[in-house]
Coordinates of C-alpha atoms in Angstrom, one line a residue:
M1 CA -71.5 30.6 14.3
T2 CA -68.5 30.8 12.1
G3 CA -65.4 28.7 12.5
L4 CA -63.3 31.7 13.4
R5 CA -65.7 32.7 16.2
L6 CA -65.7 29.1 17.5
A7 CA -61.8 29.1 17.4
A8 CA -61.7 32.5 19.2
G9 CA -64.0 31.2 21.8
E10 CA -61.9 28.1 22.4
L11 CA -58.7 30.3 22.6
R12 CA -60.4 32.5 25.2
R13 CA -61.3 29.5 27.2
L14 CA -57.7 28.2 27.1
T15 CA -56.2 31.5 28.2
S16 CA -58.7 32.5 30.9
G17 CA -56.5 32.7 33.9
K18 CA -52.8 32.6 34.8
L19 CA -52.4 28.8 35.0
P20 CA -54.2 28.1 31.7
K21 CA -51.9 30.7 30.0
L22 CA -48.9 28.9 31.4
A23 CA -50.3 25.6 30.2
V24 CA -50.7 27.0 26.7
A25 CA -47.1 28.4 26.8
A26 CA -45.9 25.0 27.9
L27 CA -47.7 23.3 25.0
V28 CA -46.1 25.7 22.6
L29 CA -42.6 24.9 24.0
V30 CA -43.0 21.1 24.0
P31 CA -41.6 20.6 20.5
L32 CA -38.8 23.0 21.4
L33 CA -37.9 21.0 24.5
Y34 CA -38.0 17.8 22.5
A35 CA -36.2 18.6 19.2
S36 CA -33.9 21.5 20.0
F37 CA -32.3 20.0 23.1
Y38 CA -31.9 16.7 21.4
L39 CA -30.3 18.3 18.3
Y40 CA -28.1 20.4 20.6
A41 CA -26.9 17.4 22.5
N42 CA -26.1 15.5 19.3
F43 CA -25.0 18.5 17.2
D44 CA -21.5 17.2 16.4
P45 CA -20.5 14.2 18.5
Y46 CA -17.8 13.2 16.0
G47 CA -16.1 16.5 16.7
R48 CA -15.8 15.6 20.4
L49 CA -14.3 12.2 20.0
G50 CA -11.1 13.6 21.4
K51 CA -12.7 13.4 24.8
L52 CA -13.4 9.7 24.4
P53 CA -10.8 7.7 26.4
A54 CA -9.2 4.8 24.5
A55 CA -6.1 2.7 25.2
I56 CA -3.3 1.4 23.0
V57 CA -1.0 -1.5 24.0
N58 CA 2.3 -1.8 22.2
E59 CA 3.9 -5.2 22.7
D60 CA 5.8 -5.2 19.4
A61 CA 9.4 -6.6 19.9
G62 CA 10.4 -5.0 16.6
S63 CA 12.8 -6.4 14.0
A64 CA 16.6 -6.1 13.5
D65 CA 16.4 -2.6 12.1
R66 CA 12.8 -1.3 12.7
N67 CA 9.9 -1.3 15.2
V68 CA 6.7 -0.6 13.3
G69 CA 4.7 -0.9 16.6
D70 CA 6.5 2.2 18.0
E71 CA 5.8 4.1 14.8
V72 CA 2.1 3.2 14.8
T73 CA 1.8 4.0 18.5
S74 CA 3.4 7.4 18.1
S75 CA 1.2 8.2 15.1
V76 CA -2.0 7.1 16.8
V77 CA -1.3 8.9 20.1
G78 CA -0.2 12.0 18.3
S79 CA -3.3 12.1 16.0
G80 CA -5.6 13.4 18.8
T81 CA -8.6 11.7 17.4
F82 CA -9.3 10.1 20.8
Q83 CA -8.0 10.6 24.3
W84 CA -5.4 7.9 23.9
H85 CA -3.6 6.2 26.8
E86 CA -0.6 4.0 26.2
V87 CA -0.9 1.3 28.9
S88 CA -0.1 -2.3 29.6
A89 CA -2.2 -5.2 28.4
A90 CA -3.5 -5.9 31.9
E91 CA -4.5 -2.3 32.5
A92 CA -6.1 -2.0 29.1
D93 CA -8.2 -5.1 29.7
A94 CA -9.3 -3.9 33.1
G95 CA -10.0 -0.4 31.7
V96 CA -12.4 -1.8 29.1
R97 CA -14.2 -4.0 31.6
D98 CA -14.8 -1.1 34.1
D99 CA -15.6 1.5 31.5
R100 CA -12.4 3.6 31.9
Y101 CA -11.6 3.0 28.2
A102 CA -14.1 2.8 25.4
F103 CA -11.9 0.3 23.5
T104 CA -8.3 -0.8 23.3
I105 CA -6.0 -1.6 20.4
T106 CA -3.3 -4.1 21.0
I107 CA -0.2 -4.4 18.8
P108 CA 1.2 -7.9 19.2
R109 CA 4.8 -8.9 19.8
D110 CA 5.4 -10.2 16.3
F111 CA 3.8 -7.2 14.5
S112 CA 7.0 -5.8 12.9
A113 CA 8.3 -9.3 12.0
A114 CA 5.1 -10.2 10.3
L115 CA 4.9 -6.9 8.4
L116 CA 8.4 -7.2 7.1
S117 CA 8.3 -11.0 6.4
S118 CA 7.3 -10.5 2.8
G119 CA 10.7 -9.0 2.1
N120 CA 12.2 -12.4 3.0
F121 CA 9.6 -14.3 1.0
T122 CA 8.1 -15.8 4.2
P123 CA 4.9 -13.8 4.2
Q124 CA 2.8 -13.6 7.4
R125 CA -0.3 -11.5 8.1
A126 CA 0.2 -8.9 10.8
T127 CA -2.7 -8.7 13.3
I128 CA -4.0 -5.8 15.4
Q129 CA -6.3 -6.8 18.2
L130 CA -9.4 -4.6 18.9
T131 CA -11.1 -5.0 22.3
T132 CA -14.5 -3.5 22.9
N133 CA -17.3 -3.8 25.5
D134 CA -20.8 -3.2 24.3
A135 CA -21.8 -3.0 27.9
N136 CA -20.1 0.4 28.0
N137 CA -21.6 1.7 24.7
Y138 CA -22.6 0.0 21.6
L139 CA -21.6 2.8 19.2
S140 CA -18.1 2.7 20.6
H141 CA -17.7 -0.7 19.1
T142 CA -18.7 0.7 15.6
I143 CA -16.3 3.7 16.1
A144 CA -13.5 1.4 17.2
N145 CA -14.0 -0.8 14.1
Q146 CA -13.6 2.2 11.9
V147 CA -10.5 3.4 13.8
A148 CA -8.9 -0.1 13.5
E149 CA -9.7 -0.2 9.8
Q150 CA -8.1 3.2 9.3
I151 CA -5.0 2.1 11.2
R152 CA -4.9 -1.0 9.1
D153 CA -5.3 0.9 5.8
T154 CA -2.6 3.4 6.9
I155 CA -0.1 0.6 7.8
A156 CA -0.9 -1.3 4.7
E157 CA -0.4 1.7 2.5
K158 CA 2.9 2.6 4.2
V159 CA 4.3 -0.9 4.1
G160 CA 3.0 -1.4 0.6
S161 CA 4.6 1.8 -0.5
E162 CA 8.0 0.8 1.0
A163 CA 7.7 -2.7 -0.6
A164 CA 6.9 -1.2 -4.0
N165 CA 9.7 1.3 -3.6
R166 CA 12.2 -1.6 -2.9
F167 CA 10.7 -3.4 -5.9
L168 CA 11.2 -0.4 -8.2
M169 CA 14.7 0.1 -6.7
G170 CA 15.5 -3.4 -7.9
F171 CA 14.5 -2.4 -11.4
S172 CA 17.0 0.5 -11.1
T173 CA 19.7 -1.9 -10.0
I174 CA 18.9 -4.2 -12.9
Y175 CA 19.0 -1.2 -15.2
Q176 CA 22.4 -0.1 -13.9
Q177 CA 23.9 -3.6 -14.2
T178 CA 22.4 -4.0 -17.7
Q179 CA 23.8 -0.6 -18.6
Q180 CA 27.2 -1.8 -17.5
A181 CA 26.8 -5.0 -19.5
A182 CA 25.7 -2.9 -22.5
T183 CA 28.8 -0.7 -22.2
G184 CA 31.0 -3.8 -22.0
A185 CA 29.2 -5.3 -25.0
T186 CA 29.8 -2.0 -26.9
Q187 CA 33.5 -2.1 -26.0
L188 CA 33.6 -5.8 -27.1
A189 CA 32.0 -5.0 -30.4
D190 CA 34.5 -2.1 -31.0
G191 CA 37.4 -4.4 -30.1
A192 CA 36.0 -7.2 -32.3
N193 CA 35.8 -4.7 -35.2
R194 CA 39.3 -3.6 -34.6
L195 CA 40.4 -7.3 -34.4
L196 CA 38.6 -7.9 -37.7
T197 CA 40.5 -5.1 -39.3
G198 CA 43.8 -6.4 -38.0
Q199 CA 42.9 -9.9 -39.0
Q200 CA 42.1 -8.7 -42.5
Q201 CA 45.6 -7.0 -42.6
L202 CA 47.2 -10.2 -41.3
A203 CA 45.4 -12.2 -43.9
D204 CA 46.6 -9.8 -46.6
G205 CA 50.1 -10.2 -45.3
A206 CA 49.8 -14.0 -45.3
Q207 CA 48.6 -13.8 -48.9
Q208 CA 51.6 -11.6 -49.8
L209 CA 53.9 -14.0 -48.0
A210 CA 52.5 -16.9 -49.9
T211 CA 52.9 -15.1 -53.2
G212 CA 56.5 -14.0 -52.3
S213 CA 57.6 -17.4 -51.1
A214 CA 56.2 -18.9 -54.3
Q215 CA 58.3 -16.4 -56.3
L216 CA 61.3 -17.2 -54.2
S217 CA 60.8 -20.9 -54.7
S218 CA 60.5 -20.4 -58.5
G219 CA 63.6 -18.2 -58.6
L220 CA 65.7 -20.7 -56.6
S221 CA 64.5 -23.6 -58.7
T222 CA 65.6 -21.6 -61.7
L223 CA 68.9 -20.9 -60.0
R224 CA 69.3 -24.6 -59.2
S225 CA 68.7 -25.6 -62.7
S226 CA 71.0 -22.9 -63.9
T227 CA 73.8 -23.9 -61.6
A228 CA 73.4 -27.7 -62.2
T229 CA 76.3 -27.6 -64.7
L230 CA 78.4 -25.3 -62.5
P231 CA 80.9 -28.0 -61.5
Q232 CA 81.6 -28.9 -65.1
S233 CA 81.7 -25.2 -66.1
T234 CA 84.2 -24.5 -63.3
R235 CA 86.2 -27.4 -64.5
Q236 CA 86.2 -26.0 -67.9
L237 CA 87.0 -22.6 -66.3
A238 CA 90.0 -24.1 -64.8
D239 CA 91.0 -25.4 -68.2
G240 CA 90.2 -22.1 -69.8
A241 CA 91.3 -19.6 -67.2
Q242 CA 92.2 -17.2 -69.8
Q243 CA 88.7 -17.2 -71.1
V244 CA 87.4 -16.7 -67.5
A245 CA 89.8 -13.8 -67.0
D246 CA 88.3 -12.2 -70.1
G247 CA 84.7 -12.6 -68.8
N248 CA 85.4 -12.2 -65.1
S249 CA 83.9 -8.7 -65.0
Q250 CA 80.6 -10.0 -66.2
V251 CA 80.6 -13.0 -63.8
A252 CA 81.5 -10.7 -60.9
A253 CA 78.7 -8.4 -61.8
A254 CA 76.3 -11.3 -62.0
G255 CA 77.6 -12.6 -58.7
S256 CA 77.0 -9.3 -57.0
T257 CA 73.5 -9.2 -58.3
V258 CA 72.7 -12.6 -57.0
A259 CA 74.3 -11.7 -53.7
S260 CA 72.2 -8.5 -53.4
G261 CA 69.0 -10.5 -54.3
S262 CA 69.8 -13.1 -51.8
A263 CA 70.5 -10.5 -49.0
Q264 CA 67.3 -8.7 -49.9
L265 CA 65.4 -12.0 -49.7
V266 CA 66.8 -12.6 -46.2
R267 CA 65.8 -9.1 -45.2
N268 CA 62.3 -9.6 -46.6
L269 CA 62.0 -12.8 -44.7
D270 CA 63.1 -10.9 -41.5
D271 CA 60.4 -8.3 -42.2
V272 CA 57.8 -10.9 -42.9
N273 CA 58.8 -12.7 -39.7
N274 CA 58.4 -9.5 -37.7
Q275 CA 55.0 -8.6 -39.3
L276 CA 53.7 -12.1 -38.8
T277 CA 54.7 -11.9 -35.1
D278 CA 52.9 -8.5 -34.7
R279 CA 49.8 -9.8 -36.5
L280 CA 49.6 -13.0 -34.5
R281 CA 49.8 -10.9 -31.3
A282 CA 47.0 -8.7 -32.6
A283 CA 45.0 -11.7 -33.4
G284 CA 45.1 -12.7 -29.7
L285 CA 47.6 -15.7 -30.0
S286 CA 49.6 -16.4 -26.9
E287 CA 53.4 -15.9 -26.8
A288 CA 53.9 -19.6 -26.7
D289 CA 52.0 -20.1 -29.9
I290 CA 53.8 -17.2 -31.5
E291 CA 57.2 -18.8 -30.5
R292 CA 56.1 -22.1 -32.0
V293 CA 55.2 -20.4 -35.3
Q294 CA 58.5 -18.6 -35.3
G295 CA 60.3 -21.8 -34.7
V296 CA 58.6 -23.5 -37.7
L297 CA 59.4 -20.5 -39.9
G298 CA 63.0 -20.5 -38.6
D299 CA 63.3 -24.2 -39.6
L300 CA 61.8 -23.4 -43.0
R301 CA 64.1 -20.5 -43.7
A302 CA 67.3 -22.1 -42.4
P303 CA 68.2 -23.4 -45.9
V304 CA 67.6 -19.9 -47.3
D305 CA 69.9 -18.4 -44.8
Q306 CA 72.5 -21.0 -45.5
A307 CA 72.1 -20.4 -49.2
N308 CA 72.4 -16.7 -48.7
S309 CA 75.7 -17.2 -46.7
R310 CA 77.1 -19.3 -49.5
I311 CA 75.9 -16.9 -52.2
Q312 CA 77.6 -14.1 -50.3
Q313 CA 80.8 -16.1 -50.1
T314 CA 80.5 -16.9 -53.9
S315 CA 80.0 -13.2 -54.6
A316 CA 83.1 -12.4 -52.6
Q317 CA 85.0 -15.0 -54.5
L318 CA 83.8 -13.5 -57.8
N319 CA 84.8 -10.1 -56.6
Q320 CA 88.2 -11.5 -55.8
L321 CA 88.2 -13.1 -59.2
A322 CA 87.5 -9.7 -60.7
D323 CA 90.1 -8.0 -58.7
G324 CA 92.7 -10.6 -59.4
A325 CA 92.3 -11.7 -62.9
R326 CA 95.7 -13.2 -62.7
Q327 CA 94.7 -15.3 -59.8
V328 CA 91.7 -16.7 -61.8
A329 CA 93.7 -19.5 -63.1
A330 CA 95.1 -20.4 -59.7
G331 CA 91.7 -20.1 -58.1
A332 CA 89.9 -21.9 -60.9
A333 CA 90.9 -25.2 -59.4
A334 CA 89.5 -24.1 -56.0
L335 CA 86.3 -22.9 -57.6
A336 CA 86.0 -26.2 -59.4
N337 CA 86.3 -28.0 -56.1
S338 CA 83.7 -25.7 -54.4
A339 CA 81.3 -25.7 -57.3
P340 CA 79.6 -29.0 -56.3
A341 CA 79.0 -27.7 -52.8
L342 CA 77.6 -24.4 -54.2
S343 CA 75.3 -26.4 -56.5
G344 CA 74.2 -28.5 -53.6
G345 CA 73.5 -25.4 -51.4
I346 CA 71.5 -23.9 -54.2
A347 CA 69.5 -27.1 -54.4
Q348 CA 69.0 -27.1 -50.7
A349 CA 67.9 -23.4 -50.8
A350 CA 65.5 -24.3 -53.6
D351 CA 64.0 -27.1 -51.5
G352 CA 63.8 -24.8 -48.5
A353 CA 62.0 -22.2 -50.6
N354 CA 59.6 -24.9 -51.7
T355 CA 58.9 -25.8 -48.1
L356 CA 58.5 -22.1 -47.2
S357 CA 56.0 -21.7 -50.0
A358 CA 54.0 -24.6 -48.8
G359 CA 54.0 -23.3 -45.2
A360 CA 53.1 -19.8 -46.4
N361 CA 50.1 -21.3 -48.3
Q362 CA 49.1 -23.2 -45.2
L363 CA 49.4 -19.9 -43.2
N364 CA 47.3 -18.1 -45.8
D365 CA 44.6 -20.8 -45.5
G366 CA 44.6 -20.6 -41.7
E367 CA 44.4 -16.8 -41.8
K368 CA 41.3 -17.1 -44.1
T369 CA 39.7 -19.4 -41.5
A370 CA 40.7 -17.0 -38.7
L371 CA 39.3 -14.1 -40.6
S372 CA 36.0 -15.8 -41.0
G373 CA 35.8 -16.6 -37.3
T374 CA 36.8 -13.0 -36.4
R375 CA 34.0 -11.7 -38.7
E376 CA 31.5 -14.0 -36.9
L377 CA 32.9 -12.7 -33.5
A378 CA 32.4 -9.1 -34.6
T379 CA 28.8 -9.9 -35.8
G380 CA 27.9 -11.6 -32.6
A381 CA 29.4 -8.8 -30.5
G382 CA 27.4 -6.3 -32.4
Q383 CA 24.2 -8.3 -31.9
L384 CA 25.0 -8.6 -28.2
R385 CA 25.5 -4.8 -28.0
D386 CA 22.3 -4.0 -29.8
G387 CA 20.3 -6.6 -27.8
L388 CA 21.5 -5.2 -24.5
N389 CA 20.8 -1.6 -25.6
N390 CA 17.3 -2.5 -26.8
G391 CA 16.6 -4.4 -23.6
L392 CA 18.0 -1.6 -21.5
Q393 CA 15.3 0.7 -23.0
Q394 CA 12.6 -1.7 -21.8
I395 CA 13.8 -1.8 -18.1
P396 CA 12.2 0.9 -15.9
N397 CA 14.6 3.4 -14.4
P398 CA 12.5 6.0 -12.7
S399 CA 14.0 9.0 -10.9
D400 CA 13.7 9.2 -7.1
P401 CA 10.5 11.4 -7.1
T402 CA 8.9 9.3 -9.8
R403 CA 9.8 6.1 -8.0
T404 CA 8.3 7.4 -4.8
A405 CA 5.1 8.6 -6.5
T406 CA 4.8 5.3 -8.3
A407 CA 5.3 3.3 -5.1
D408 CA 2.7 5.4 -3.3
T409 CA 0.3 4.8 -6.2
I410 CA 0.9 1.1 -6.2
A411 CA 0.3 0.9 -2.4
D412 CA -2.8 3.1 -2.5
P413 CA -4.1 2.9 -6.1
V414 CA -7.6 4.2 -5.5
A415 CA -8.4 7.7 -4.1
V416 CA -11.9 8.6 -3.2
N417 CA -12.9 12.1 -4.3
S418 CA -16.1 12.7 -2.3
V419 CA -18.4 15.2 -4.0
G420 CA -21.5 16.0 -2.1
V421 CA -24.5 17.5 -4.0
A422 CA -25.7 18.6 -0.6
S423 CA -24.1 18.4 2.8
A424 CA -25.8 18.5 6.2
G425 CA -22.5 19.5 7.8
T426 CA -22.9 17.9 11.2
Y427 CA -24.5 14.8 12.8
G428 CA -27.1 17.0 14.5
A429 CA -28.0 18.7 11.2
G430 CA -28.4 15.3 9.6
L431 CA -31.0 14.3 12.2
A432 CA -32.7 17.7 12.1
P433 CA -35.4 16.8 9.5
F434 CA -36.5 13.7 11.3
F435 CA -36.6 15.3 14.8
L436 CA -38.3 18.5 13.5
A437 CA -41.0 16.3 11.9
L438 CA -41.3 14.2 15.0
A439 CA -41.4 17.2 17.3
T440 CA -44.2 18.7 15.1
W441 CA -46.3 15.6 15.5
I442 CA -45.7 15.5 19.3
G443 CA -46.6 19.2 19.5
A444 CA -49.8 18.5 17.7
F445 CA -50.6 15.6 19.9
V446 CA -50.1 17.4 23.2
L447 CA -52.2 20.4 22.1
F448 CA -55.3 18.2 22.4
L449 CA -54.6 17.5 26.0
L450 CA -56.2 20.9 26.6
I451 CA -58.1 21.8 23.4
R452 CA -61.5 20.3 22.8
P453 CA -61.8 18.8 19.4
L454 CA -65.4 19.9 18.8
S455 CA -67.6 22.5 20.5
S456 CA -70.7 20.7 22.0
R457 CA -72.4 24.0 22.1
A458 CA -72.0 24.7 18.5
I459 CA -73.1 21.2 17.6
A460 CA -76.2 21.6 19.8
A461 CA -76.9 25.0 18.2
G462 CA -77.0 23.3 14.8
T463 CA -73.9 24.9 13.3
A464 CA -72.7 23.4 10.1
P465 CA -70.4 20.4 10.6
L466 CA -67.6 22.0 8.5
R467 CA -67.7 25.2 10.6
V468 CA -67.6 23.2 13.8
A469 CA -64.7 21.2 12.5
L470 CA -62.8 24.3 11.5
G471 CA -63.6 26.0 14.8
G472 CA -62.2 23.0 16.7
W473 CA -59.1 22.8 14.5
L474 CA -58.1 26.4 14.1
P475 CA -56.9 26.9 17.7
S476 CA -54.6 23.9 17.4
A477 CA -53.4 25.2 14.0
L478 CA -52.5 28.6 15.4
L479 CA -50.7 27.1 18.4
G480 CA -49.0 24.6 16.1
I481 CA -47.7 27.6 14.0
A482 CA -46.4 29.2 17.2
Q483 CA -44.7 25.9 18.0
V484 CA -43.0 25.7 14.6
V485 CA -41.8 29.4 14.7
V486 CA -40.3 29.0 18.2
L487 CA -38.8 25.7 17.3
F488 CA -37.1 27.0 14.1
A489 CA -35.8 30.1 15.9
A490 CA -34.2 27.9 18.5
V491 CA -32.8 25.4 16.0
T492 CA -31.4 28.1 13.9
W493 CA -30.0 30.5 16.5
F494 CA -29.5 28.4 19.6
V495 CA -28.4 25.1 18.1
G496 CA -26.7 26.7 15.1
I497 CA -28.1 24.5 12.3
H498 CA -27.7 26.2 8.9
I499 CA -30.8 26.1 6.7
A500 CA -30.3 26.5 3.0
H501 CA -33.9 27.8 2.3
P502 CA -35.1 29.3 5.6
V503 CA -38.4 30.8 4.3
G504 CA -39.4 27.7 2.3
A505 CA -38.4 25.4 5.2
L506 CA -40.4 27.4 7.7
A507 CA -43.4 27.4 5.4
F508 CA -43.2 23.7 4.8
A509 CA -42.9 23.0 8.5
I510 CA -46.0 25.2 9.2
L511 CA -47.8 23.1 6.5
A512 CA -46.7 19.9 8.3
S513 CA -47.9 21.3 11.6
L514 CA -51.3 22.2 10.1
T515 CA -51.5 18.7 8.6
F516 CA -50.5 17.0 11.8
T517 CA -52.9 19.0 14.0
A518 CA -55.7 18.3 11.5
I519 CA -54.9 14.6 11.7
V520 CA -54.7 14.5 15.5
H521 CA -57.9 16.7 15.6
A522 CA -59.7 14.3 13.3
L523 CA -58.7 11.3 15.4
N524 CA -59.9 12.9 18.6
A525 CA -63.1 14.2 17.0
F526 CA -64.0 10.9 15.4
F527 CA -62.8 8.4 17.9
G528 CA -63.0 10.4 21.1
A529 CA -60.7 9.1 23.9
V530 CA -59.6 6.3 21.7
G531 CA -58.3 8.9 19.2
K532 CA -55.5 9.9 21.7
F533 CA -54.3 6.3 21.7
L534 CA -54.5 6.1 17.9
G535 CA -52.4 9.2 17.8
L536 CA -49.7 7.5 19.8
V537 CA -50.0 4.4 17.6
L538 CA -49.5 6.5 14.5
L539 CA -46.5 8.2 16.1
V540 CA -44.9 4.9 16.7
L541 CA -45.6 3.6 13.2
Q542 CA -44.2 6.8 11.6
L543 CA -41.3 6.7 13.9
V544 CA -40.2 3.4 12.6
S545 CA -41.2 3.9 8.9
A546 CA -40.3 7.5 8.1
G547 CA -36.6 6.8 7.3
G548 CA -35.4 9.5 9.5
T549 CA -32.0 7.9 10.4
F550 CA -31.2 5.1 8.0
P551 CA -32.4 5.3 4.3
W552 CA -36.0 4.0 4.2
Q553 CA -35.0 1.4 1.6
T554 CA -33.3 -0.4 4.5
L555 CA -36.6 -1.0 6.3
P556 CA -38.1 -4.5 6.4
D557 CA -40.3 -5.1 3.4
A558 CA -43.4 -5.2 5.7
L559 CA -42.9 -1.5 6.6
Y560 CA -42.6 -0.3 3.0
P561 CA -46.4 0.4 2.7
L562 CA -46.3 2.4 5.9
H563 CA -43.5 4.6 4.6
V564 CA -45.5 5.2 1.4
V565 CA -48.9 5.9 3.1
L566 CA -48.1 7.8 6.3
P567 CA -47.3 11.5 6.1
M568 CA -44.2 11.9 8.3
G569 CA -41.9 10.3 5.6
Y570 CA -42.9 13.1 3.2
V571 CA -42.3 15.7 5.9
V572 CA -38.8 14.3 6.5
D573 CA -38.1 14.2 2.7
G574 CA -39.3 17.8 2.2
L575 CA -37.3 19.2 5.1
R576 CA -34.1 17.5 3.9
H577 CA -34.3 19.2 0.6
L578 CA -35.2 22.6 2.0
L579 CA -32.6 22.4 4.8
Y580 CA -29.7 21.2 2.7
T581 CA -30.3 22.3 -1.0
G582 CA -33.4 24.5 -1.2
A583 CA -36.7 24.0 -3.0
S584 CA -37.0 21.4 -5.8
L585 CA -39.7 19.8 -7.9
R586 CA -39.6 16.8 -5.5
N587 CA -41.1 19.1 -2.8
L588 CA -44.3 19.3 -4.9
L589 CA -45.0 15.7 -4.2
D590 CA -44.4 16.2 -0.4
I591 CA -46.6 19.3 -0.4
G592 CA -49.3 17.5 -2.4
V593 CA -49.4 14.6 0.1
L594 CA -49.6 16.9 3.1
V595 CA -52.4 19.0 1.5
A596 CA -54.3 15.8 0.8
Y597 CA -54.0 14.7 4.4
L598 CA -55.0 18.1 5.6
V599 CA -58.1 18.2 3.5
G600 CA -58.9 14.6 4.3
A601 CA -58.5 15.2 8.0
L602 CA -60.8 18.2 8.0
A603 CA -63.3 16.2 6.1
V604 CA -63.2 13.4 8.8
S605 CA -63.6 16.1 11.5
A606 CA -66.6 17.5 9.7
L607 CA -68.0 14.0 9.4
A608 CA -67.4 13.5 13.2
A609 CA -69.2 16.8 13.9
R610 CA -72.1 15.7 11.8
R611 CA -72.2 12.3 13.5
Q612 CA -72.2 13.9 17.0
R613 CA -75.5 15.7 16.3
V614 CA -77.1 12.4 17.2
W615 CA -77.0 11.6 20.9
T616 CA -76.5 7.9 21.7
V617 CA -76.3 5.9 25.0
S618 CA -72.6 5.3 24.4
K619 CA -72.1 9.1 24.1
L620 CA -74.0 9.8 27.3
Q621 CA -72.3 7.1 29.2
P622 CA -68.9 6.3 27.5
E623 CA -67.1 3.2 28.4
L624 CA -63.8 5.0 28.5
S625 CA -63.2 8.6 29.4
L626 CA -59.8 10.5 29.3

């Protein structure tokens, strides 16, 4: 007998009658019922979190100008991520206990005050209370932790952005104040430069005053020495009036010249006095100081004024002498009497001029000192101006959009750009490789509740062991292929899971089914009734070691060898690549392992067929029969 004939005979046996046919159909649908309904039930649970009831309790008393608790509550309730209920603390606590709410979030009374405390340099950590009850559902605790963390991050980002914005606004205020200071320093520097210019002019005028007063002193000294013999001369004039009459024209002319020079001197002194007053005002001296300087100058020039008056009187007298030559003789005696006073006045004027010259020299020296100080003031004002302008360039002064963007970046400096090489799309699609593999094993297992592993008739007829093994395996292989086709059709069309490489995924799943049916067939053929139990044991071992939910690297170290040795992990790995990204070189390893298991299992089945040619007591009377 060939293996195909043995398989055909076994299939006819299984389908002989209405009830056996229904049983075969049920066996084909077992993986469908297991995997597709589970994947359908868990297709996208995160997309239905809006139906999960949750409570939020807002006890925040707020601050003077803001209530962050109200803002958070409004944002959370309006998000629609859960079926939020804003309730009291007592109702929330009771709701979590009796499973009316999956979890509650409580915003305490001092929430706003704590959040805004950093602005007053009295920082406090704001706290949000999360209440869960694992007796309701364990995963709700995990989901609630993520929600609370998102709320915390959102609040921290918002408050941090506002704090950073205020911080940057402070920089803008500093910038504006410094800019005003820099403007004032610029004006000060300009004024200091103008003061320096005026001070230079005042110093030049003081130099001129010193020079002029020295010349005046020298001239009056000469005049005093020249008029020292005037009394004697006037006496001689009285004695020689005729001689005076002859030279009166020359004396009158000389007297007029002296009178004009003296008047000009007084006018020059008046101009110098006015210029000095203006320059002292420009130099920043007070009116009291200016009046004191004017008083000193007035005392110094009083003799000059007196001398000028007397010179003018003398000039008038000389003019009268010129006009009345005949009166010269009569006036000679009066001139002789007034000559000593005139000589004394000239001497006093000369002394006053000397005093004026000394004061002018002192003023000149003082102006030089003032000029040096003014120059230092101008230099310092320039340095202040330049320093403030340079410092102003170092102070940040962002515009409103830039400041807002900078504050947002400071509050949330890291953005996660999630780039997926492959994406399952939904929670159900993520579990599909594991449950498809698991359903394929279960489908293979249940097939041998009806299928006989080996044909006793063929063994008794002396058919080759490999043919017997193939004849016992092929019916399960064909039914396994039917299971996979029905399962993939339901998962793709009914559940709606997208498959990146449909043909490759279906072919790989068929290979997995062939391998699993061969393994279960080998267990049943070699171990008999115990083989069914071993099939369940292998199912459990692969269930915990295949890495179908968490990454297999998270398994305990003791389970690592099981993941490497058992085939289901390779089935899960291959289906993941074919469902999400398509075929890759990594699939060659998965295919190789499954083919090796397939060949090995058929070899074990052939060995079992060969061994069953020998009848033993244990075979005739087995200790356990299922």
